[in-house]
Amino acid sequence: MKKLLKNPLGLICLLFSTGIVAGIQAVEAQEQEIVGIQVTPPIIEVRADPGEVVEETIHVTNRGEGDQTLFLKTSDIKGTTQAGQPIFAEEGELTGFEMSSWIKLPQDEIELKSGGTEHVPIKIHIPEDASPGGHFAGVFFTREPIAPKESGAGVGFGVGSVFTFRVSGETQEEARIRSFYTKKVVYQKPKITFLTQIENEGNVLIRPRGLIEIWDTFGNEVAKVEVNEKRGAVFPGGTRLLEEVWNSSKISMGRYRAIVSLVYGEEGRKTISQSTSFWIIPLRIIGIGAVIILVFILGIGLGVRLYIKKKMQELQALNQKVGGYHHKKTREIEPTLLEEEGRRGFFAKLIKTTLTMFAISIAIFLLLLLFA
């Protein structure tokens, strides 16, 4: 028998008056300590052969002020939530991964003095006909002599250790990325949340890890984000949603492409990947730019109008110095014609400038699509 992993940190699980939430991911993440009941190790992973007897020890410490009487119970684990928290089976329910009947408890209850520690020996008798692959169960310590209740992630009033066994034989390690996407399609700044849903199609626990590589509109790699750094597990036949965040302080704009590549298996020999895309459009910056362009266009229009008005005034002053009936009639007509032509010229230039800016915007958008 070879032990794959026995958590050396010994996560501290605690007994609350109203119950606790226990999860595979939580117990793997880091050590926690609160006044109550401490159980170590929180998770035990073992590789064993059919017919083998495995011996383990669970350490239970009373960190409270009063004495405690705790009852020992076992329960099979039939799956996990998307967040990786175990879902416990009802008594007698077949899960395909059951092993609670293999576990032999030394007694039904223990007495713990305040500040005292009890070392509880556990024996696991693996049947000769045990199916190869993963088997999962928990040993719990409760204040009431009842089996721990489960509601998605709850474990009643109990705390305990989770057993993850891999029985040798013909095992299957298969997984796929069911979906890979970002929370939003368009972002205003490079603070992107990636969601990767992994489905375990095999019969053993897997812990996929890898990277998300991100490329900009022009094909330049801009960042790499590590996936599942805490080695969260995916239950056989189940799915798990992994969430990672890319946060950059650089000003970014355009269409981006991201590829997630994950490895899994005993030696990380299998690889799965999938891609997605998203947009970064800094609307605030674009809005400021649009206002500046609009002010510029209006400024040009106002300048043209003032220029025409000035020329009209100069022409009228010149006409007043010229005499004669014919010249008088001409002078009456020419300012009107010139003023009309000036207005037309102004509006023509304004429309032309607006259409030019619109054409430039369309061209930039098409270039982004082309290079993306």
PDB file of C-alpha atoms in Angstrom, residues 74-308:
ATOM      1  CA  THR A  74     -19.306   7.205   8.808  1.00  0.00           C
ATOM      2  CA  SER A  75     -20.921   8.322   5.569  1.00  0.00           C
ATOM      3  CA  ASP A  76     -20.276   7.741   1.871  1.00  0.00           C
ATOM      4  CA  ILE A  77     -19.625  10.665  -0.465  1.00  0.00           C
ATOM      5  CA  LYS A  78     -21.592  10.538  -3.702  1.00  0.00           C
ATOM      6  CA  GLY A  79     -20.273  13.673  -5.380  1.00  0.00           C
ATOM      7  CA  THR A  80     -19.239  17.266  -4.995  1.00  0.00           C
ATOM      8  CA  THR A  81     -20.791  20.638  -5.701  1.00  0.00           C
ATOM      9  CA  GLN A  82     -19.483  22.967  -8.429  1.00  0.00           C
ATOM     10  CA  ALA A  83     -17.366  24.596  -5.711  1.00  0.00           C
ATOM     11  CA  GLY A  84     -15.842  21.229  -4.719  1.00  0.00           C
ATOM     12  CA  GLN A  85     -17.730  20.664  -1.467  1.00  0.00           C
ATOM     13  CA  PRO A  86     -18.642  17.018  -0.792  1.00  0.00           C
ATOM     14  CA  ILE A  87     -22.215  15.769  -1.068  1.00  0.00           C
ATOM     15  CA  PHE A  88     -22.919  12.982   1.407  1.00  0.00           C
ATOM     16  CA  ALA A  89     -25.086   9.985   0.617  1.00  0.00           C
ATOM     17  CA  GLU A  90     -28.097   8.891   2.627  1.00  0.00           C
ATOM     18  CA  GLU A  91     -27.680   5.778   4.728  1.00  0.00           C
ATOM     19  CA  GLY A  92     -27.833   2.711   2.473  1.00  0.00           C
ATOM     20  CA  GLU A  93     -27.686   4.778  -0.747  1.00  0.00           C
ATOM     21  CA  LEU A  94     -25.525   3.261  -3.490  1.00  0.00           C
ATOM     22  CA  THR A  95     -23.105   5.736  -5.038  1.00  0.00           C
ATOM     23  CA  GLY A  96     -20.797   3.511  -7.101  1.00  0.00           C
ATOM     24  CA  PHE A  97     -17.904   4.851  -5.007  1.00  0.00           C
ATOM     25  CA  GLU A  98     -19.015   3.712  -1.551  1.00  0.00           C
ATOM     26  CA  MET A  99     -16.514   2.613   1.103  1.00  0.00           C
ATOM     27  CA  SER A 100     -18.093   3.496   4.447  1.00  0.00           C
ATOM     28  CA  SER A 101     -18.799  -0.214   5.049  1.00  0.00           C
ATOM     29  CA  TRP A 102     -15.067  -0.867   4.766  1.00  0.00           C
ATOM     30  CA  ILE A 103     -14.298   1.413   7.725  1.00  0.00           C
ATOM     31  CA  LYS A 104     -14.117  -0.169  11.198  1.00  0.00           C
ATOM     32  CA  LEU A 105     -14.492   2.272  14.093  1.00  0.00           C
ATOM     33  CA  PRO A 106     -12.872   1.370  17.442  1.00  0.00           C
ATOM     34  CA  GLN A 107     -15.842   2.707  19.471  1.00  0.00           C
ATOM     35  CA  ASP A 108     -19.101   4.571  19.082  1.00  0.00           C
ATOM     36  CA  GLU A 109     -18.166   7.606  21.167  1.00  0.00           C
ATOM     37  CA  ILE A 110     -15.238   9.377  22.800  1.00  0.00           C
ATOM     38  CA  GLU A 111     -14.881  11.601  25.862  1.00  0.00           C
ATOM     39  CA  LEU A 112     -12.775  14.715  25.462  1.00  0.00           C
ATOM     40  CA  LYS A 113     -11.577  16.815  28.364  1.00  0.00           C
ATOM     41  CA  SER A 114     -11.062  20.507  27.822  1.00  0.00           C
ATOM     42  CA  GLY A 115      -7.701  20.880  26.054  1.00  0.00           C
ATOM     43  CA  GLY A 116      -7.392  17.122  25.640  1.00  0.00           C
ATOM     44  CA  THR A 117      -6.625  15.103  22.488  1.00  0.00           C
ATOM     45  CA  GLU A 118      -7.897  11.687  21.525  1.00  0.00           C
ATOM     46  CA  HIS A 119      -6.093   9.542  18.948  1.00  0.00           C
ATOM     47  CA  VAL A 120      -8.675   7.437  17.146  1.00  0.00           C
ATOM     48  CA  PRO A 121      -7.314   4.422  15.207  1.00  0.00           C
ATOM     49  CA  ILE A 122      -9.228   3.625  12.013  1.00  0.00           C
ATOM     50  CA  LYS A 123      -9.003   0.387  10.040  1.00  0.00           C
ATOM     51  CA  ILE A 124     -10.152   0.142   6.428  1.00  0.00           C
ATOM     52  CA  HIS A 125     -10.723  -3.414   5.153  1.00  0.00           C
ATOM     53  CA  ILE A 126     -10.738  -3.315   1.349  1.00  0.00           C
ATOM     54  CA  PRO A 127     -12.794  -6.203  -0.063  1.00  0.00           C
ATOM     55  CA  GLU A 128     -11.208  -8.675  -2.463  1.00  0.00           C
ATOM     56  CA  ASP A 129     -13.851  -7.806  -5.050  1.00  0.00           C
ATOM     57  CA  ALA A 130     -13.589  -4.038  -4.609  1.00  0.00           C
ATOM     58  CA  SER A 131     -14.055  -2.233  -7.907  1.00  0.00           C
ATOM     59  CA  PRO A 132     -10.964  -0.435  -9.203  1.00  0.00           C
ATOM     60  CA  GLY A 133     -10.893   3.336  -9.128  1.00  0.00           C
ATOM     61  CA  GLY A 134     -11.943   5.944  -6.613  1.00  0.00           C
ATOM     62  CA  HIS A 135     -13.888   5.343  -3.391  1.00  0.00           C
ATOM     63  CA  PHE A 136     -14.874   8.096  -0.978  1.00  0.00           C
ATOM     64  CA  ALA A 137     -16.238   8.380   2.547  1.00  0.00           C
ATOM     65  CA  GLY A 138     -15.951  10.433   5.722  1.00  0.00           C
ATOM     66  CA  VAL A 139     -15.521   9.718   9.442  1.00  0.00           C
ATOM     67  CA  PHE A 140     -17.378  12.303  11.516  1.00  0.00           C
ATOM     68  CA  PHE A 141     -17.588  13.329  15.138  1.00  0.00           C
ATOM     69  CA  THR A 142     -20.990  14.655  16.214  1.00  0.00           C
ATOM     70  CA  ARG A 143     -22.574  15.959  19.401  1.00  0.00           C
ATOM     71  CA  GLU A 144     -25.694  13.932  18.689  1.00  0.00           C
ATOM     72  CA  PRO A 145     -25.770  10.166  18.020  1.00  0.00           C
ATOM     73  CA  ILE A 146     -27.131  10.668  14.477  1.00  0.00           C
ATOM     74  CA  ALA A 147     -25.657  10.324  11.024  1.00  0.00           C
ATOM     75  CA  PRO A 148     -24.399  13.598   9.570  1.00  0.00           C
ATOM     76  CA  LYS A 149     -26.998  15.343   7.415  1.00  0.00           C
ATOM     77  CA  GLU A 150     -26.122  16.781   4.030  1.00  0.00           C
ATOM     78  CA  SER A 151     -27.705  19.649   2.185  1.00  0.00           C
ATOM     79  CA  GLY A 152     -25.479  20.446  -0.758  1.00  0.00           C
ATOM     80  CA  ALA A 153     -22.446  21.183   1.408  1.00  0.00           C
ATOM     81  CA  GLY A 154     -23.549  20.896   5.035  1.00  0.00           C
ATOM     82  CA  VAL A 155     -22.468  18.109   7.364  1.00  0.00           C
ATOM     83  CA  GLY A 156     -24.952  18.566  10.185  1.00  0.00           C
ATOM     84  CA  PHE A 157     -23.287  19.205  13.530  1.00  0.00           C
ATOM     85  CA  GLY A 158     -20.201  17.108  12.737  1.00  0.00           C
ATOM     86  CA  VAL A 159     -16.605  17.589  11.776  1.00  0.00           C
ATOM     87  CA  GLY A 160     -14.251  14.923  10.574  1.00  0.00           C
ATOM     88  CA  SER A 161     -11.846  13.501   8.024  1.00  0.00           C
ATOM     89  CA  VAL A 162     -12.517  12.674   4.384  1.00  0.00           C
ATOM     90  CA  PHE A 163     -11.072   9.422   3.000  1.00  0.00           C
ATOM     91  CA  THR A 164     -10.177   9.238  -0.695  1.00  0.00           C
ATOM     92  CA  PHE A 165      -9.064   5.762  -1.772  1.00  0.00           C
ATOM     93  CA  ARG A 166      -7.787   4.650  -5.153  1.00  0.00           C
ATOM     94  CA  VAL A 167      -8.100   0.895  -5.527  1.00  0.00           C
ATOM     95  CA  SER A 168      -5.660  -0.607  -7.992  1.00  0.00           C
ATOM     96  CA  GLY A 169      -6.867  -2.318 -11.131  1.00  0.00           C
ATOM     97  CA  GLU A 170      -8.230  -1.087 -14.423  1.00  0.00           C
ATOM     98  CA  THR A 171      -8.779   2.593 -13.749  1.00  0.00           C
ATOM     99  CA  GLN A 172      -9.927   5.217 -16.212  1.00  0.00           C
ATOM    100  CA  GLU A 173      -8.633   8.777 -16.274  1.00  0.00           C
ATOM    101  CA  GLU A 174     -10.724  10.803 -18.679  1.00  0.00           C
ATOM    102  CA  ALA A 175     -11.817  14.425 -18.480  1.00  0.00           C
ATOM    103  CA  ARG A 176     -13.018  17.202 -20.733  1.00  0.00           C
ATOM    104  CA  ILE A 177     -13.581  20.933 -20.572  1.00  0.00           C
ATOM    105  CA  ARG A 178     -17.340  21.306 -20.775  1.00  0.00           C
ATOM    106  CA  SER A 179     -17.149  25.093 -21.102  1.00  0.00           C
ATOM    107  CA  PHE A 180     -14.626  27.921 -20.937  1.00  0.00           C
ATOM    108  CA  TYR A 181     -15.848  31.515 -20.957  1.00  0.00           C
ATOM    109  CA  THR A 182     -15.632  34.944 -19.357  1.00  0.00           C
ATOM    110  CA  LYS A 183     -18.303  36.366 -17.077  1.00  0.00           C
ATOM    111  CA  LYS A 184     -18.933  39.194 -19.560  1.00  0.00           C
ATOM    112  CA  VAL A 185     -18.308  39.571 -23.284  1.00  0.00           C
ATOM    113  CA  VAL A 186     -17.266  43.232 -23.072  1.00  0.00           C
ATOM    114  CA  TYR A 187     -15.124  44.777 -20.325  1.00  0.00           C
ATOM    115  CA  GLN A 188     -14.126  48.398 -19.810  1.00  0.00           C
ATOM    116  CA  LYS A 189     -10.751  47.518 -18.291  1.00  0.00           C
ATOM    117  CA  PRO A 190      -8.518  44.429 -18.111  1.00  0.00           C
ATOM    118  CA  LYS A 191      -9.998  42.798 -15.022  1.00  0.00           C
ATOM    119  CA  ILE A 192     -11.305  39.590 -16.567  1.00  0.00           C
ATOM    120  CA  THR A 193     -12.928  36.647 -14.761  1.00  0.00           C
ATOM    121  CA  PHE A 194     -12.456  33.287 -16.495  1.00  0.00           C
ATOM    122  CA  LEU A 195     -14.707  30.311 -15.714  1.00  0.00           C
ATOM    123  CA  THR A 196     -13.655  26.773 -16.642  1.00  0.00           C
ATOM    124  CA  GLN A 197     -16.068  23.882 -16.109  1.00  0.00           C
ATOM    125  CA  ILE A 198     -14.305  20.512 -15.925  1.00  0.00           C
ATOM    126  CA  GLU A 199     -16.134  17.209 -16.277  1.00  0.00           C
ATOM    127  CA  ASN A 200     -14.530  14.038 -14.939  1.00  0.00           C
ATOM    128  CA  GLU A 201     -15.567  11.156 -17.204  1.00  0.00           C
ATOM    129  CA  GLY A 202     -13.315   8.612 -15.499  1.00  0.00           C
ATOM    130  CA  ASN A 203     -13.579   6.546 -12.302  1.00  0.00           C
ATOM    131  CA  VAL A 204     -10.827   8.199 -10.258  1.00  0.00           C
ATOM    132  CA  LEU A 205     -10.380  11.610  -8.661  1.00  0.00           C
ATOM    133  CA  ILE A 206      -8.471  14.096 -10.821  1.00  0.00           C
ATOM    134  CA  ARG A 207      -6.802  17.427 -10.050  1.00  0.00           C
ATOM    135  CA  PRO A 208      -6.384  19.327 -13.329  1.00  0.00           C
ATOM    136  CA  ARG A 209      -3.922  22.200 -13.427  1.00  0.00           C
ATOM    137  CA  GLY A 210      -2.643  24.478 -16.147  1.00  0.00           C
ATOM    138  CA  LEU A 211      -2.537  27.960 -17.647  1.00  0.00           C
ATOM    139  CA  ILE A 212      -4.749  30.457 -19.422  1.00  0.00           C
ATOM    140  CA  GLU A 213      -2.784  32.235 -22.161  1.00  0.00           C
ATOM    141  CA  ILE A 214      -4.118  35.586 -23.385  1.00  0.00           C
ATOM    142  CA  TRP A 215      -3.404  37.246 -26.752  1.00  0.00           C
ATOM    143  CA  ASP A 216      -4.323  40.736 -27.910  1.00  0.00           C
ATOM    144  CA  THR A 217      -5.810  41.863 -31.248  1.00  0.00           C
ATOM    145  CA  PHE A 218      -2.426  41.776 -32.996  1.00  0.00           C
ATOM    146  CA  GLY A 219      -1.496  38.263 -31.846  1.00  0.00           C
ATOM    147  CA  ASN A 220       0.849  39.318 -29.042  1.00  0.00           C
ATOM    148  CA  GLU A 221       0.775  37.255 -25.858  1.00  0.00           C
ATOM    149  CA  VAL A 222      -0.019  39.667 -23.040  1.00  0.00           C
ATOM    150  CA  ALA A 223      -0.508  37.451 -19.974  1.00  0.00           C
ATOM    151  CA  LYS A 224      -0.615  33.976 -18.439  1.00  0.00           C
ATOM    152  CA  VAL A 225      -2.939  33.004 -15.595  1.00  0.00           C
ATOM    153  CA  GLU A 226      -2.461  29.868 -13.495  1.00  0.00           C
ATOM    154  CA  VAL A 227      -5.503  27.603 -13.190  1.00  0.00           C
ATOM    155  CA  ASN A 228      -6.400  25.555 -10.086  1.00  0.00           C
ATOM    156  CA  GLU A 229      -3.291  26.505  -8.165  1.00  0.00           C
ATOM    157  CA  LYS A 230      -4.770  24.989  -4.981  1.00  0.00           C
ATOM    158  CA  ARG A 231      -5.193  21.590  -6.683  1.00  0.00           C
ATOM    159  CA  GLY A 232      -8.956  21.336  -6.299  1.00  0.00           C
ATOM    160  CA  ALA A 233     -10.275  17.852  -7.104  1.00  0.00           C
ATOM    161  CA  VAL A 234     -12.975  16.806  -9.567  1.00  0.00           C
ATOM    162  CA  PHE A 235     -15.117  13.858  -8.459  1.00  0.00           C
ATOM    163  CA  PRO A 236     -15.599  10.881 -10.851  1.00  0.00           C
ATOM    164  CA  GLY A 237     -18.660  11.478 -12.976  1.00  0.00           C
ATOM    165  CA  GLY A 238     -18.977  15.017 -11.657  1.00  0.00           C
ATOM    166  CA  THR A 239     -18.140  18.549 -12.731  1.00  0.00           C
ATOM    167  CA  ARG A 240     -16.336  21.435 -11.111  1.00  0.00           C
ATOM    168  CA  LEU A 241     -16.238  25.137 -11.917  1.00  0.00           C
ATOM    169  CA  LEU A 242     -12.811  26.758 -11.641  1.00  0.00           C
ATOM    170  CA  GLU A 243     -12.634  30.555 -11.456  1.00  0.00           C
ATOM    171  CA  GLU A 244      -9.522  32.602 -12.229  1.00  0.00           C
ATOM    172  CA  VAL A 245      -9.004  36.369 -12.641  1.00  0.00           C
ATOM    173  CA  TRP A 246      -6.643  38.306 -14.917  1.00  0.00           C
ATOM    174  CA  ASN A 247      -6.021  41.813 -13.638  1.00  0.00           C
ATOM    175  CA  SER A 248      -3.760  44.263 -15.466  1.00  0.00           C
ATOM    176  CA  SER A 249      -2.982  47.934 -14.890  1.00  0.00           C
ATOM    177  CA  LYS A 250      -2.173  48.562 -18.566  1.00  0.00           C
ATOM    178  CA  ILE A 251      -4.544  50.446 -20.845  1.00  0.00           C
ATOM    179  CA  SER A 252      -6.016  47.849 -23.183  1.00  0.00           C
ATOM    180  CA  MET A 253      -8.493  47.923 -26.049  1.00  0.00           C
ATOM    181  CA  GLY A 254      -9.748  45.538 -28.710  1.00  0.00           C
ATOM    182  CA  ARG A 255     -10.647  41.882 -29.090  1.00  0.00           C
ATOM    183  CA  TYR A 256      -8.684  39.385 -27.013  1.00  0.00           C
ATOM    184  CA  ARG A 257      -8.355  35.610 -27.303  1.00  0.00           C
ATOM    185  CA  ALA A 258      -7.712  33.246 -24.410  1.00  0.00           C
ATOM    186  CA  ILE A 259      -6.764  29.558 -24.436  1.00  0.00           C
ATOM    187  CA  VAL A 260      -6.923  27.351 -21.347  1.00  0.00           C
ATOM    188  CA  SER A 261      -4.675  24.270 -21.340  1.00  0.00           C
ATOM    189  CA  LEU A 262      -4.929  21.762 -18.487  1.00  0.00           C
ATOM    190  CA  VAL A 263      -3.060  18.583 -17.615  1.00  0.00           C
ATOM    191  CA  TYR A 264      -4.313  15.788 -15.376  1.00  0.00           C
ATOM    192  CA  GLY A 265      -3.516  12.191 -14.473  1.00  0.00           C
ATOM    193  CA  GLU A 266      -1.062  10.592 -12.096  1.00  0.00           C
ATOM    194  CA  GLU A 267       1.895  12.154 -13.877  1.00  0.00           C
ATOM    195  CA  GLY A 268       0.049  14.929 -15.696  1.00  0.00           C
ATOM    196  CA  ARG A 269       0.194  12.966 -18.922  1.00  0.00           C
ATOM    197  CA  LYS A 270      -3.143  14.012 -20.439  1.00  0.00           C
ATOM    198  CA  THR A 271      -3.927  17.457 -21.819  1.00  0.00           C
ATOM    199  CA  ILE A 272      -7.201  19.213 -22.584  1.00  0.00           C
ATOM    200  CA  SER A 273      -7.707  22.742 -23.934  1.00  0.00           C
ATOM    201  CA  GLN A 274     -10.354  25.184 -25.127  1.00  0.00           C
ATOM    202  CA  SER A 275     -10.486  28.816 -26.244  1.00  0.00           C
ATOM    203  CA  THR A 276     -12.737  31.841 -25.874  1.00  0.00           C
ATOM    204  CA  SER A 277     -12.667  35.538 -26.761  1.00  0.00           C
ATOM    205  CA  PHE A 278     -13.729  38.814 -25.186  1.00  0.00           C
ATOM    206  CA  TRP A 279     -13.550  42.552 -25.802  1.00  0.00           C
ATOM    207  CA  ILE A 280     -11.967  45.343 -23.830  1.00  0.00           C
ATOM    208  CA  ILE A 281     -13.550  48.660 -24.775  1.00  0.00           C
ATOM    209  CA  PRO A 282     -12.617  51.576 -22.491  1.00  0.00           C
ATOM    210  CA  LEU A 283     -15.882  53.469 -22.900  1.00  0.00           C
ATOM    211  CA  ARG A 284     -14.756  56.316 -20.670  1.00  0.00           C
ATOM    212  CA  ILE A 285     -11.675  57.001 -22.775  1.00  0.00           C
ATOM    213  CA  ILE A 286     -13.662  56.627 -26.000  1.00  0.00           C
ATOM    214  CA  GLY A 287     -16.331  58.978 -24.633  1.00  0.00           C
ATOM    215  CA  ILE A 288     -13.743  61.631 -23.770  1.00  0.00           C
ATOM    216  CA  GLY A 289     -12.228  61.257 -27.248  1.00  0.00           C
ATOM    217  CA  ALA A 290     -15.645  61.599 -28.878  1.00  0.00           C
ATOM    218  CA  VAL A 291     -16.352  64.784 -26.926  1.00  0.00           C
ATOM    219  CA  ILE A 292     -12.987  66.234 -27.975  1.00  0.00           C
ATOM    220  CA  ILE A 293     -13.680  65.400 -31.649  1.00  0.00           C
ATOM    221  CA  LEU A 294     -17.165  66.917 -31.409  1.00  0.00           C
ATOM    222  CA  VAL A 295     -15.815  70.104 -29.849  1.00  0.00           C
ATOM    223  CA  PHE A 296     -13.154  70.241 -32.566  1.00  0.00           C
ATOM    224  CA  ILE A 297     -15.771  69.875 -35.342  1.00  0.00           C
ATOM    225  CA  LEU A 298     -18.013  72.513 -33.762  1.00  0.00           C
ATOM    226  CA  GLY A 299     -15.012  74.806 -33.393  1.00  0.00           C
ATOM    227  CA  ILE A 300     -14.194  74.461 -37.079  1.00  0.00           C
ATOM    228  CA  GLY A 301     -17.812  75.188 -37.984  1.00  0.00           C
ATOM    229  CA  LEU A 302     -17.939  78.248 -35.785  1.00  0.00           C
ATOM    230  CA  GLY A 303     -14.659  79.493 -37.201  1.00  0.00           C
ATOM    231  CA  VAL A 304     -15.919  79.115 -40.771  1.00  0.00           C
ATOM    232  CA  ARG A 305     -19.102  80.969 -39.918  1.00  0.00           C
ATOM    233  CA  LEU A 306     -17.240  83.834 -38.273  1.00  0.00           C
ATOM    234  CA  TYR A 307     -14.901  84.011 -41.260  1.00  0.00           C
ATOM    235  CA  ILE A 308     -17.855  84.275 -43.686  1.00  0.00           C
TER     236      ILE A 308
END
